[in-house]
Short mmCIF file of C-alpha atoms in Angstrom, two decimals:
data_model
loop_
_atom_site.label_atom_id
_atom_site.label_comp_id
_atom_site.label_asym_id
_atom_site.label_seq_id
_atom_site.Cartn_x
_atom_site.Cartn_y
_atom_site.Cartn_z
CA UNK A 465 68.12 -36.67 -139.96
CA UNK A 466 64.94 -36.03 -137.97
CA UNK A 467 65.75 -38.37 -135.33
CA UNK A 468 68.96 -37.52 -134.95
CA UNK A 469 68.25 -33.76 -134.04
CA UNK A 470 65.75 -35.02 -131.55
CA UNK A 471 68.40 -37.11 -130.00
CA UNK A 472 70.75 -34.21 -130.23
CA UNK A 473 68.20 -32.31 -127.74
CA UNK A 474 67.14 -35.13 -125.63
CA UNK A 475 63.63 -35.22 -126.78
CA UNK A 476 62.57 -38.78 -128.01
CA UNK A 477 59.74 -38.93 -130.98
CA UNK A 478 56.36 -40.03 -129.80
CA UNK A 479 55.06 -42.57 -131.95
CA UNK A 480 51.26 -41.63 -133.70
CA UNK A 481 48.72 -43.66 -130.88
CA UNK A 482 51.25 -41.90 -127.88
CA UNK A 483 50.46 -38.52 -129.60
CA UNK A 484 46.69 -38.76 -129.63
CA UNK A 485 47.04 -40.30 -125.86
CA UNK A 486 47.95 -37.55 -124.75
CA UNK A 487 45.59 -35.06 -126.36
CA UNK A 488 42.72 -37.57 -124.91
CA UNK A 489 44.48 -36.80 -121.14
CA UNK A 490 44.42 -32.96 -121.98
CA UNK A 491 40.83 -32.99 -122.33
CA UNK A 492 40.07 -34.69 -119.46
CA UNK A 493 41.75 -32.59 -117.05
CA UNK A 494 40.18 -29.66 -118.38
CA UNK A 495 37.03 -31.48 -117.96
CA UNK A 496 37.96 -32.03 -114.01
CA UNK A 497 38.68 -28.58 -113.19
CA UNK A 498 35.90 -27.15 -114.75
CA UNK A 499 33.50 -29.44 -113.04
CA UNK A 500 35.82 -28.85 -109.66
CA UNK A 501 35.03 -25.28 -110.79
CA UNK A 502 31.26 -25.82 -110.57
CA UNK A 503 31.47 -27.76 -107.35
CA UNK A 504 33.20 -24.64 -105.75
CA UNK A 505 31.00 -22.28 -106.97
CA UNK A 506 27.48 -24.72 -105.83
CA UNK A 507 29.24 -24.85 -102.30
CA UNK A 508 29.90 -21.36 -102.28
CA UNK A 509 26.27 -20.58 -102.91
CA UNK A 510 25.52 -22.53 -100.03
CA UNK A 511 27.13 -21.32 -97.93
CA UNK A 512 26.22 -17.94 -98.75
CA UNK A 513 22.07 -19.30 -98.46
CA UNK A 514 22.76 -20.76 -94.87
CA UNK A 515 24.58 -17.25 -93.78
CA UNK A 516 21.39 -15.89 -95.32
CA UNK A 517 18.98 -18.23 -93.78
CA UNK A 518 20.97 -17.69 -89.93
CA UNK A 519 20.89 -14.27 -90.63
CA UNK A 520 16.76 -14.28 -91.03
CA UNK A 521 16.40 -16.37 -88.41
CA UNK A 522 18.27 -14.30 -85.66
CA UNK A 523 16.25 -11.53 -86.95
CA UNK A 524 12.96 -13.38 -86.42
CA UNK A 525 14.68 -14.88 -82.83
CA UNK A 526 14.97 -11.13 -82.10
CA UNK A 527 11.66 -10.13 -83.21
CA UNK A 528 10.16 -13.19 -80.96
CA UNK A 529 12.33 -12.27 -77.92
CA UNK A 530 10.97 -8.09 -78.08
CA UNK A 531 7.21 -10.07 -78.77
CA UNK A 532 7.25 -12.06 -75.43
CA UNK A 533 9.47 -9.42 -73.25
CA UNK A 534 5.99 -7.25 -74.48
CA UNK A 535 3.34 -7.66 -71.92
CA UNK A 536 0.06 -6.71 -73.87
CA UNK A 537 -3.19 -5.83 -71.77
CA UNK A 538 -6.51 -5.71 -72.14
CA UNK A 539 -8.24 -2.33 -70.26
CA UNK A 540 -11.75 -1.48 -69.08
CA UNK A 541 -13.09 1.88 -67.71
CA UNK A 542 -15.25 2.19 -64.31
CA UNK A 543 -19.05 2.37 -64.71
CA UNK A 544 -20.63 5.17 -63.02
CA UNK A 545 -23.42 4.08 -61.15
CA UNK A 546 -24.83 7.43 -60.05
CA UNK A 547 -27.62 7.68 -62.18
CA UNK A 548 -29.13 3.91 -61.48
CA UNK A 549 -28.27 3.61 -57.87
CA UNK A 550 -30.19 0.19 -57.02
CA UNK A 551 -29.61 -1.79 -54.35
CA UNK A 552 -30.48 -5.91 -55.31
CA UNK A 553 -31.11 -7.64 -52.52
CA UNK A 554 -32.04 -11.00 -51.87
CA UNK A 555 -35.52 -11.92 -49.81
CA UNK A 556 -38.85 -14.30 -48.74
CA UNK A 557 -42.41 -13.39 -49.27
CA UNK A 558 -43.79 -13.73 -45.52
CA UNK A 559 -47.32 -13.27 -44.55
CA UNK A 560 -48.52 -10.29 -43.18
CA UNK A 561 -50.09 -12.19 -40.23
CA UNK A 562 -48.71 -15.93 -39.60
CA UNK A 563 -50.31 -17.88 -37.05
CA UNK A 564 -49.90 -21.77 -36.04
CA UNK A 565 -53.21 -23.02 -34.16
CA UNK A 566 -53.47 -25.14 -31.74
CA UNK A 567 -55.92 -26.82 -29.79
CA UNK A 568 -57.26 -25.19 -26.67
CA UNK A 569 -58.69 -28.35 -24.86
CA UNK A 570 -58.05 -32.40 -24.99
CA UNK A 571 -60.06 -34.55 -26.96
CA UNK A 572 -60.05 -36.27 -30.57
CA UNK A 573 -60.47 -34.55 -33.78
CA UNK A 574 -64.18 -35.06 -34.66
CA UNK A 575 -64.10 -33.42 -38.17
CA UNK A 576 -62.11 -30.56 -39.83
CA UNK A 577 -63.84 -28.06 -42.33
CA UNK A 578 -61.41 -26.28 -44.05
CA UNK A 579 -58.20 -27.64 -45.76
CA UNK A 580 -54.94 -25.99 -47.49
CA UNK A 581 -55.37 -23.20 -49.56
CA UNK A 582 -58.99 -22.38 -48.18
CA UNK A 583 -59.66 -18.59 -47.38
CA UNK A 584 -61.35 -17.97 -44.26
CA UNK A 585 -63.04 -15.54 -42.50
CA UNK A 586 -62.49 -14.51 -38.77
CA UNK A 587 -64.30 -16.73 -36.14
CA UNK A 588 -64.84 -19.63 -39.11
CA UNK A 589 -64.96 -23.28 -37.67
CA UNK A 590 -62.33 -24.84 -38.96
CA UNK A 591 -62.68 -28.31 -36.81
CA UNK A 592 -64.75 -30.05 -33.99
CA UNK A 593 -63.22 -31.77 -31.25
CA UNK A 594 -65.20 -34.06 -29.26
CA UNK A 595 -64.46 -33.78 -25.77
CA UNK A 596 -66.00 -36.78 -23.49
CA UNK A 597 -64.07 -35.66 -20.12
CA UNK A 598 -64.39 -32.25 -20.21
CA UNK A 599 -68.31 -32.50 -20.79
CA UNK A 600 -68.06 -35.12 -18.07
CA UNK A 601 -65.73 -32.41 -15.97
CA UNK A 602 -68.08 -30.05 -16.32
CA UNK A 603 -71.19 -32.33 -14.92
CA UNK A 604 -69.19 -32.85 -12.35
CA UNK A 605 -68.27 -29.26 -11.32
CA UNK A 606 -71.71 -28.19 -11.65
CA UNK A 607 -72.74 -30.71 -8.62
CA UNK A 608 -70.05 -29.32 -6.58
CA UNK A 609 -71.06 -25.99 -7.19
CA UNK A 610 -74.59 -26.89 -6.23
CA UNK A 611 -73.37 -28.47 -3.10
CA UNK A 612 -71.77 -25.53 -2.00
CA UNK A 613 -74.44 -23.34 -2.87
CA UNK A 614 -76.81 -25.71 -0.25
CA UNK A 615 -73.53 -25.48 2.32
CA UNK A 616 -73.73 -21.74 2.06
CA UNK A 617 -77.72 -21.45 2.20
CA UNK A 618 -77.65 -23.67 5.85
CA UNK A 619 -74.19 -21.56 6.81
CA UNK A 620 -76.41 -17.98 6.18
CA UNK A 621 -79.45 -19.28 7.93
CA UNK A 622 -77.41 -20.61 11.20
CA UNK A 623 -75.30 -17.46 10.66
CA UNK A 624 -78.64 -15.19 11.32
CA UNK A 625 -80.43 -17.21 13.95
CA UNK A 626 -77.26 -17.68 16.03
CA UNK A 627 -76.82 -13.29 15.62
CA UNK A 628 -80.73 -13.36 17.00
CA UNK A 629 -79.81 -15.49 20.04
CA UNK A 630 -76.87 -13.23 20.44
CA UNK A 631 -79.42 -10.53 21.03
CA UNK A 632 -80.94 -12.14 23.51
CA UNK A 633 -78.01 -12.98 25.61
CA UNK A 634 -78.48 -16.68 24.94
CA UNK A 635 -74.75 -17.54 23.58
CA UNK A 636 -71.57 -16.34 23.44
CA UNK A 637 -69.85 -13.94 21.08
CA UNK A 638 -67.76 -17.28 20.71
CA UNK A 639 -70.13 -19.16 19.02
CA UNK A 640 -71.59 -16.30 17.00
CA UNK A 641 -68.36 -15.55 15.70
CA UNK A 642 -67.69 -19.35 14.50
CA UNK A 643 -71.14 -19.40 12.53
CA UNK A 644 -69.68 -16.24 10.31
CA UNK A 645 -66.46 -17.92 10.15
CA UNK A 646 -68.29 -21.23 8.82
CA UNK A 647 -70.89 -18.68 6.12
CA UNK A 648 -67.36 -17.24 4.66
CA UNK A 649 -65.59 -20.41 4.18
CA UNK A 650 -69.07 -21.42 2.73
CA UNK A 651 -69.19 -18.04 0.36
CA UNK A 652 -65.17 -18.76 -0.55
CA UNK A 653 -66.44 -22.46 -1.87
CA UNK A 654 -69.07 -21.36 -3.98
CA UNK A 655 -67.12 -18.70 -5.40
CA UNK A 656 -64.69 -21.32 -5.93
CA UNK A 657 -67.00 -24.30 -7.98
CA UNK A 658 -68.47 -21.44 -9.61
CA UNK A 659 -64.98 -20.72 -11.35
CA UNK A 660 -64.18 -24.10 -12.26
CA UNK A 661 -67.43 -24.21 -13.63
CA UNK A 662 -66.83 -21.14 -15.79
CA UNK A 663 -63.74 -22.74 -16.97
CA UNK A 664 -64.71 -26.24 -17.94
CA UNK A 665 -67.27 -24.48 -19.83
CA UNK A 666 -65.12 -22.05 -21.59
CA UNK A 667 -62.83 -25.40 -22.14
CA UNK A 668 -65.78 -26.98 -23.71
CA UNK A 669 -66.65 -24.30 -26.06
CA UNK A 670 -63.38 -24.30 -27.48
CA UNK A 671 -64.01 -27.75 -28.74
CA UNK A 672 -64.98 -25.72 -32.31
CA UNK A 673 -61.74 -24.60 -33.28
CA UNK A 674 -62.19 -20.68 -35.42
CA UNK A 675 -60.02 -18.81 -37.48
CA UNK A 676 -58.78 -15.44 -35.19
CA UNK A 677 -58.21 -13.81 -38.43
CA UNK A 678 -59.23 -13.35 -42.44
CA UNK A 679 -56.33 -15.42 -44.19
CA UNK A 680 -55.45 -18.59 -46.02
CA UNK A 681 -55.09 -22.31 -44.88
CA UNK A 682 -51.80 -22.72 -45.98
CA UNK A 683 -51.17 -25.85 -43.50
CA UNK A 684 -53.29 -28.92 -41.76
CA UNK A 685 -51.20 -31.13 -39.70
CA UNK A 686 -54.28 -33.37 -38.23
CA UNK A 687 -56.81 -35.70 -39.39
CA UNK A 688 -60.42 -37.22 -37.83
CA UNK A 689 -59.28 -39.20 -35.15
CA UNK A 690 -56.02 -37.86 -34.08
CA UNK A 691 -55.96 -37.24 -30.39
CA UNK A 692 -55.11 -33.62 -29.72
CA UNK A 693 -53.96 -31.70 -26.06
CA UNK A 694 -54.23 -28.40 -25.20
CA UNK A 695 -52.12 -25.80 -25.21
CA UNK A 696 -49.31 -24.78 -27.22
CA UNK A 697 -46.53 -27.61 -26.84
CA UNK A 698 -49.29 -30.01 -28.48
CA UNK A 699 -49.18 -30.91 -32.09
CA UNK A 700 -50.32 -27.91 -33.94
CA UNK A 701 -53.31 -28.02 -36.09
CA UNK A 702 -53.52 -25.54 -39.07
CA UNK A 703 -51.04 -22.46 -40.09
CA UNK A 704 -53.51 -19.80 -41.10
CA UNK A 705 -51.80 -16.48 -43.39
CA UNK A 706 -52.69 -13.16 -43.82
CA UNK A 707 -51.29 -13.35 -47.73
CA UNK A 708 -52.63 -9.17 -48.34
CA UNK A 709 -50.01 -7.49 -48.03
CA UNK A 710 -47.21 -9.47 -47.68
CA UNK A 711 -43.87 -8.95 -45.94
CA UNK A 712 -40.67 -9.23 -46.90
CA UNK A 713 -37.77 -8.68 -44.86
CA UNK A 714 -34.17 -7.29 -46.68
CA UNK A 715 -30.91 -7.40 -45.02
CA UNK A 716 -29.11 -4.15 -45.87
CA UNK A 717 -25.07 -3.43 -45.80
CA UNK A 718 -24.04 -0.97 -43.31
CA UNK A 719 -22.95 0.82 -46.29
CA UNK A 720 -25.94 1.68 -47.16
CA UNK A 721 -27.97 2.15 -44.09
CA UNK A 722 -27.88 6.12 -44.04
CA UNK A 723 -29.51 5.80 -48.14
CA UNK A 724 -32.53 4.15 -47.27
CA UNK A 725 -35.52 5.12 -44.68
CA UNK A 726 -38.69 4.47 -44.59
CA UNK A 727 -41.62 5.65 -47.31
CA UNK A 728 -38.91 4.80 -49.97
CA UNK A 729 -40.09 2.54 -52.91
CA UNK A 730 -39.06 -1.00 -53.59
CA UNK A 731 -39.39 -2.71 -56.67
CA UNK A 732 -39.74 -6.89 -56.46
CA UNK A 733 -39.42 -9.00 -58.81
CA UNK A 734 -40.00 -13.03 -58.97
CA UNK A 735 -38.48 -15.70 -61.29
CA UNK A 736 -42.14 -17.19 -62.02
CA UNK A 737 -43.48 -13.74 -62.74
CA UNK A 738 -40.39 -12.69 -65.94
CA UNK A 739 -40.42 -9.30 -66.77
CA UNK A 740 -43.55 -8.38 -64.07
CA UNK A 741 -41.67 -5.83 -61.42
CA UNK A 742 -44.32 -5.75 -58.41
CA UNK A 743 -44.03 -2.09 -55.99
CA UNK A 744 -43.92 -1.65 -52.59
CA UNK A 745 -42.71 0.22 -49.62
CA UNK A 746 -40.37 0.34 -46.60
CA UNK A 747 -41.89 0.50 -43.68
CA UNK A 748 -39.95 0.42 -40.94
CA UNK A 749 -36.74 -0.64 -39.94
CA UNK A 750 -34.82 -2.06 -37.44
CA UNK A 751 -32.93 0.75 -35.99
CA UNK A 752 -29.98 -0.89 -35.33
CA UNK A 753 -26.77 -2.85 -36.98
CA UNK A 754 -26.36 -6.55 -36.32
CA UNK A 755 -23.42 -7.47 -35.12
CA UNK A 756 -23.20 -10.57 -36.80
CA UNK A 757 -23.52 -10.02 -40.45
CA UNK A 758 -23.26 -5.67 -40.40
CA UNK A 759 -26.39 -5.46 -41.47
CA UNK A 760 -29.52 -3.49 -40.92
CA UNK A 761 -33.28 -5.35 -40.83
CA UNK A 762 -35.45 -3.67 -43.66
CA UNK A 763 -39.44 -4.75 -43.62
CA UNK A 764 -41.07 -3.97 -46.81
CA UNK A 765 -44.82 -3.78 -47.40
CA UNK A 766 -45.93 -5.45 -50.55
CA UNK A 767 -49.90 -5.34 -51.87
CA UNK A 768 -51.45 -8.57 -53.19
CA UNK A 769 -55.03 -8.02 -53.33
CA UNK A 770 -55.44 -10.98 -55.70
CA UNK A 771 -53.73 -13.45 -53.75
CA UNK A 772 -51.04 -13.94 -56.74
CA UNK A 773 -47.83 -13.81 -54.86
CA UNK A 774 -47.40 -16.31 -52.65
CA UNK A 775 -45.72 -16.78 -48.97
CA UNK A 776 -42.21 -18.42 -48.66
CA UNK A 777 -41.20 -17.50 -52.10
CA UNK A 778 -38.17 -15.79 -52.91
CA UNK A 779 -37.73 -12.61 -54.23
CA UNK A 780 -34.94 -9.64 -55.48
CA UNK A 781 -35.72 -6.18 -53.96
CA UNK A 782 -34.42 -3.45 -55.54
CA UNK A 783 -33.82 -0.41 -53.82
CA UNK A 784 -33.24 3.00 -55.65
CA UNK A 785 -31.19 4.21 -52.69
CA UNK A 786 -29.87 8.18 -52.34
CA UNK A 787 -26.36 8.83 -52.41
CA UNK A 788 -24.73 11.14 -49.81
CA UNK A 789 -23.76 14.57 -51.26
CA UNK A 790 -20.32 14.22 -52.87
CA UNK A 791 -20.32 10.29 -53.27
CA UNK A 792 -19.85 8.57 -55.98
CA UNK A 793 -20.51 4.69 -56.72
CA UNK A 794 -18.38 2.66 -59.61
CA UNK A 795 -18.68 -0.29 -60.70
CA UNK A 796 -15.84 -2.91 -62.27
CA UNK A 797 -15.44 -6.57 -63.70
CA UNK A 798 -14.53 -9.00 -60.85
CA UNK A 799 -11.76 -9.89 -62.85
CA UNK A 800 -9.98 -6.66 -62.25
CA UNK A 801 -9.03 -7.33 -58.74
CA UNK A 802 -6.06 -7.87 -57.14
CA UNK A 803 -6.10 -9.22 -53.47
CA UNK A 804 -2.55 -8.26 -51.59
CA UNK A 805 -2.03 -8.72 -48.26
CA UNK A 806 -2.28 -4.97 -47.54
CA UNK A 807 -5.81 -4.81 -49.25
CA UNK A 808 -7.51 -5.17 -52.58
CA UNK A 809 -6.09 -3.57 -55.73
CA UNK A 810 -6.41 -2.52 -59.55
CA UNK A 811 -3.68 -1.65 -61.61
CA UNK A 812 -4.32 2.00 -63.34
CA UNK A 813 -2.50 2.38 -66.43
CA UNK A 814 -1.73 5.75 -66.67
CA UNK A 815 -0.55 7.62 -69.93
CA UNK A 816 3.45 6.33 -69.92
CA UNK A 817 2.29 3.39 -70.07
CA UNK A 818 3.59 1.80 -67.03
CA UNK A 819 1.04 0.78 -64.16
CA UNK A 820 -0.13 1.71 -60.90
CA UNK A 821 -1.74 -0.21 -58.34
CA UNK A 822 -4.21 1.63 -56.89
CA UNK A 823 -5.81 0.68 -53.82
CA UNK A 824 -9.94 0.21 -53.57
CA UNK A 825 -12.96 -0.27 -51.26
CA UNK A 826 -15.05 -2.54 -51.94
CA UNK A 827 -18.54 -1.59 -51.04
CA UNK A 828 -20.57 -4.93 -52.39
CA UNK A 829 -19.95 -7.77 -54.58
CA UNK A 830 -22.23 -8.49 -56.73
CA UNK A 831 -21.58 -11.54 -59.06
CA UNK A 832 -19.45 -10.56 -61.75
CA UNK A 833 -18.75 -7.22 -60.95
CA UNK A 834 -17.93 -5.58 -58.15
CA UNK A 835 -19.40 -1.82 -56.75
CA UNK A 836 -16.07 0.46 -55.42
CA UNK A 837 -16.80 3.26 -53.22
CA UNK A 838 -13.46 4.90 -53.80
CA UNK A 839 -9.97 4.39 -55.51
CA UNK A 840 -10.76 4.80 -59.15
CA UNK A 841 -11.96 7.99 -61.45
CA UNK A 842 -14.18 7.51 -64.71
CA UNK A 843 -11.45 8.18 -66.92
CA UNK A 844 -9.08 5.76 -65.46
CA UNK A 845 -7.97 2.73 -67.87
CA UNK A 846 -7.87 -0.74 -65.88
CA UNK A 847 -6.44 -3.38 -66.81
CA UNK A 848 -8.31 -6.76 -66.78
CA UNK A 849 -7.11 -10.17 -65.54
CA UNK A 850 -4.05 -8.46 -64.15
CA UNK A 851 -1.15 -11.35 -62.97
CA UNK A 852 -0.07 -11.86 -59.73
CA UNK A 853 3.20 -11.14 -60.47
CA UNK A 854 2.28 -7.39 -61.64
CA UNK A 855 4.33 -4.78 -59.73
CA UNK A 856 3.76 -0.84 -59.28
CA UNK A 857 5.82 0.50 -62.39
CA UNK A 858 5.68 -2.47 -64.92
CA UNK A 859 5.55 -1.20 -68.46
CA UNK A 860 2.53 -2.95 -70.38
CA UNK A 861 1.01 -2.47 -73.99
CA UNK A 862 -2.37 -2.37 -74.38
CA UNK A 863 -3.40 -5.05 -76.78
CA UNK A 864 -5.08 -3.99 -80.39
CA UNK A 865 -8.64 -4.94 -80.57
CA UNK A 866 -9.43 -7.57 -83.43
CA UNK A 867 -12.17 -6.14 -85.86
CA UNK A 868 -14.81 -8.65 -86.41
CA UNK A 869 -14.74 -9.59 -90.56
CA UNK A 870 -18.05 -9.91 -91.83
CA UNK A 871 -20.03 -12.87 -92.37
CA UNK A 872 -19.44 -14.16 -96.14
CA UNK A 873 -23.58 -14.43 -97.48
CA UNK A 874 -24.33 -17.42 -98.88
CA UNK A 875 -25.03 -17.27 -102.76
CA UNK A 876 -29.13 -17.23 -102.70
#
């Protein structure tokens, strides 16, 4: 009766195994959509953690971008140099007195007496040259000059008996007046051996050669045996120095020509003499720029009484030099420059932050800083290693100074 009201409404009758079939298929697609489920919601989350992740990274992109559109400066202020005005310059220890000698007649070096770094007094031998020809000169000159002093003693003698006979009538004027002719030509010749005599024996004396003044031997060019000429385009023989007080000459910028004058004090200093500052004093100068370099000639007098400086060695002089009423000196890192074609520069920062390039004159260069004689206050902020590319106006931020951590100490 069953079956026959299912076939009445079209439905047929599922056997037992068809019935739990299906129940079997129910389960699994409720398994698929929930795990479809899942899927959408893991792909969702994705999603939203790249849209979070792009979002983050834009921001950082941004950040970055502001960072390196940022240019960040360091800044230095000018040093006022007012108070500690010195002038370094560069020099050479020169002797006070400097003389090359040189042999005053012809011969060969017999012996030499005094060597390099041997003090000396004036008119000290300091070598013997033997001198064959000149002694032999000199014999030779003397008989001359006793011939002529025979010629002159028969010239007087006919002179005065031939005036007698003139007297008497008993020649002419004629012949008088040749005998006086004959006794001055004879006068004029003994005059005239008598001078080279004088020489060749002045020549022979100077076979001792002497020191002209107190100094040091601070060169021998010669040895026993070498020949040697005189005069002064011969081989010289010694240098001889006056080494107290020494010279030293300064080249000073035109700058600074109206700040120093003689009487002013100048303090030296030496590399083999650390931390020793010797004193001495300008003495004169030379009055007058050099074209050349736009300098002026400074000669400073330097004591050494115990001989400790020596010539030829180089020195730094510094001079405390005056400034003119009204000036002012300041001093800046090299690195602060900037060379345009209209003149040198430093950018100013002033206090909107944007710069200004200010020009400068420079007055002297001195290593790694530079001395300005105008362009730039005490209280102006400069900015250091300035680019090329940096135009009047640029905004720049000045760049926070790192503070140094502190050393960890090591457990004792």
């Amino acid at each position: 009766m069953t079956d026959n009201r299912h076939s009445n409404i079209g439905i047929h009758g599922l056997h037992a195994h068809e019935a739990a079939h299906g129940i079997h298929r129910l389960r699994l697609l409720k398994r698929t959509r929930n795990l479809a489920l899942l899927g959408v919601a893991v792909l969702g989350a994705g999603v939203a953690g790249v849209a979070v992740q792009r979002s983050a990274t834009a921001h950082d992109l941004a950040e970055a971008a502001h960072t390196h559109a940022t240019r960040y400066v360091s800044v230095v202020s000018p040093k006022n140099d007012n108070g500690e005005n010195l002038l370094s310059l560069p020099g050479t220890l020169q002797g006070y007195s400097e003389a090359p000698i040189y042999a005053r007649t012809s011969g060969y070096l017999a012996a030499w007496y005094k060597d390099i770094g041997d003090g000396v007094k004036p008119g000290e031998v300091l070598a013997r040259i033997d001198t064959p020809e000149v002694a032999q000169q000199l014999v030779e000159a003397k008989a001359a000059h006793n011939q002529a002093l025979a010629a002159l003693a028969l010239a007087k003698s006919s002179l005065e008996r031939w005036e007698s006979l003139r007297k008497l009538d008993s020649v002419s004027q004629q012949e008088v007046d040749e005998r006086r002719n004959a006794h001055a030509q004879a006068v004029a010749a003994t005059a005239l051996t008598a001078a080279t005599v004088q020489r060749l024996q002045s020549q022979l004396g100077y076979n001792q050669v002497t020191a002209p003044f107190a100094g040091v031997i601070t060169k021998r060019t010669v040895d026993v045996g070498n020949l040697v000429d005189a005069g002064g385009s011969s081989k010289q023989l010694f240098v001889l120095t006056r080494s107290d007080p020494l010279r030293i000459y300064v080249q000073v910028p035109q700058g600074y020509v109206r700040q120093v004058k003689p009487g002013d004090t100048a303090k030296v200093s030496l590399q083999e003499w650390p931390g020793r500052i010797f004193s001495g004093s300008i003495v004169r100068t030379a009055k007058a720029i050099d074209t050349a370099s736009r300098t002026l000639q400074v000669e400073i007098n330097l004591p050494n009484p115990n001989g400790e400086l020596l010539p030829g060695a180089y020195a730094r002089v510094d001079i405390k030099a005056a400034l003119a009423t009204g000036e002012a000196n300041f001093r800046l890192p090299s690195n602060t420059l900037l060379f345009r074609p209209e003149g040198p520069r430093v950018a100013v920062l002033g206090s909107d932050g944007k710069v200004h390039l200010q020009p400068v004159t420079i007055k002297r260069e001195l290593g790694v800083e530079v001395e300005l004689g105008s362009g730039v206050k005490a209280d102006d902020r400069i900015v250091l290693n300035p680019a090329d590319s940096l135009a009047d106006g640029d905004v720049v931020v000045v760049a926070p100074v790192a503070d140094k951590k502190p050393e960890a100490r090591k457990a004792g």
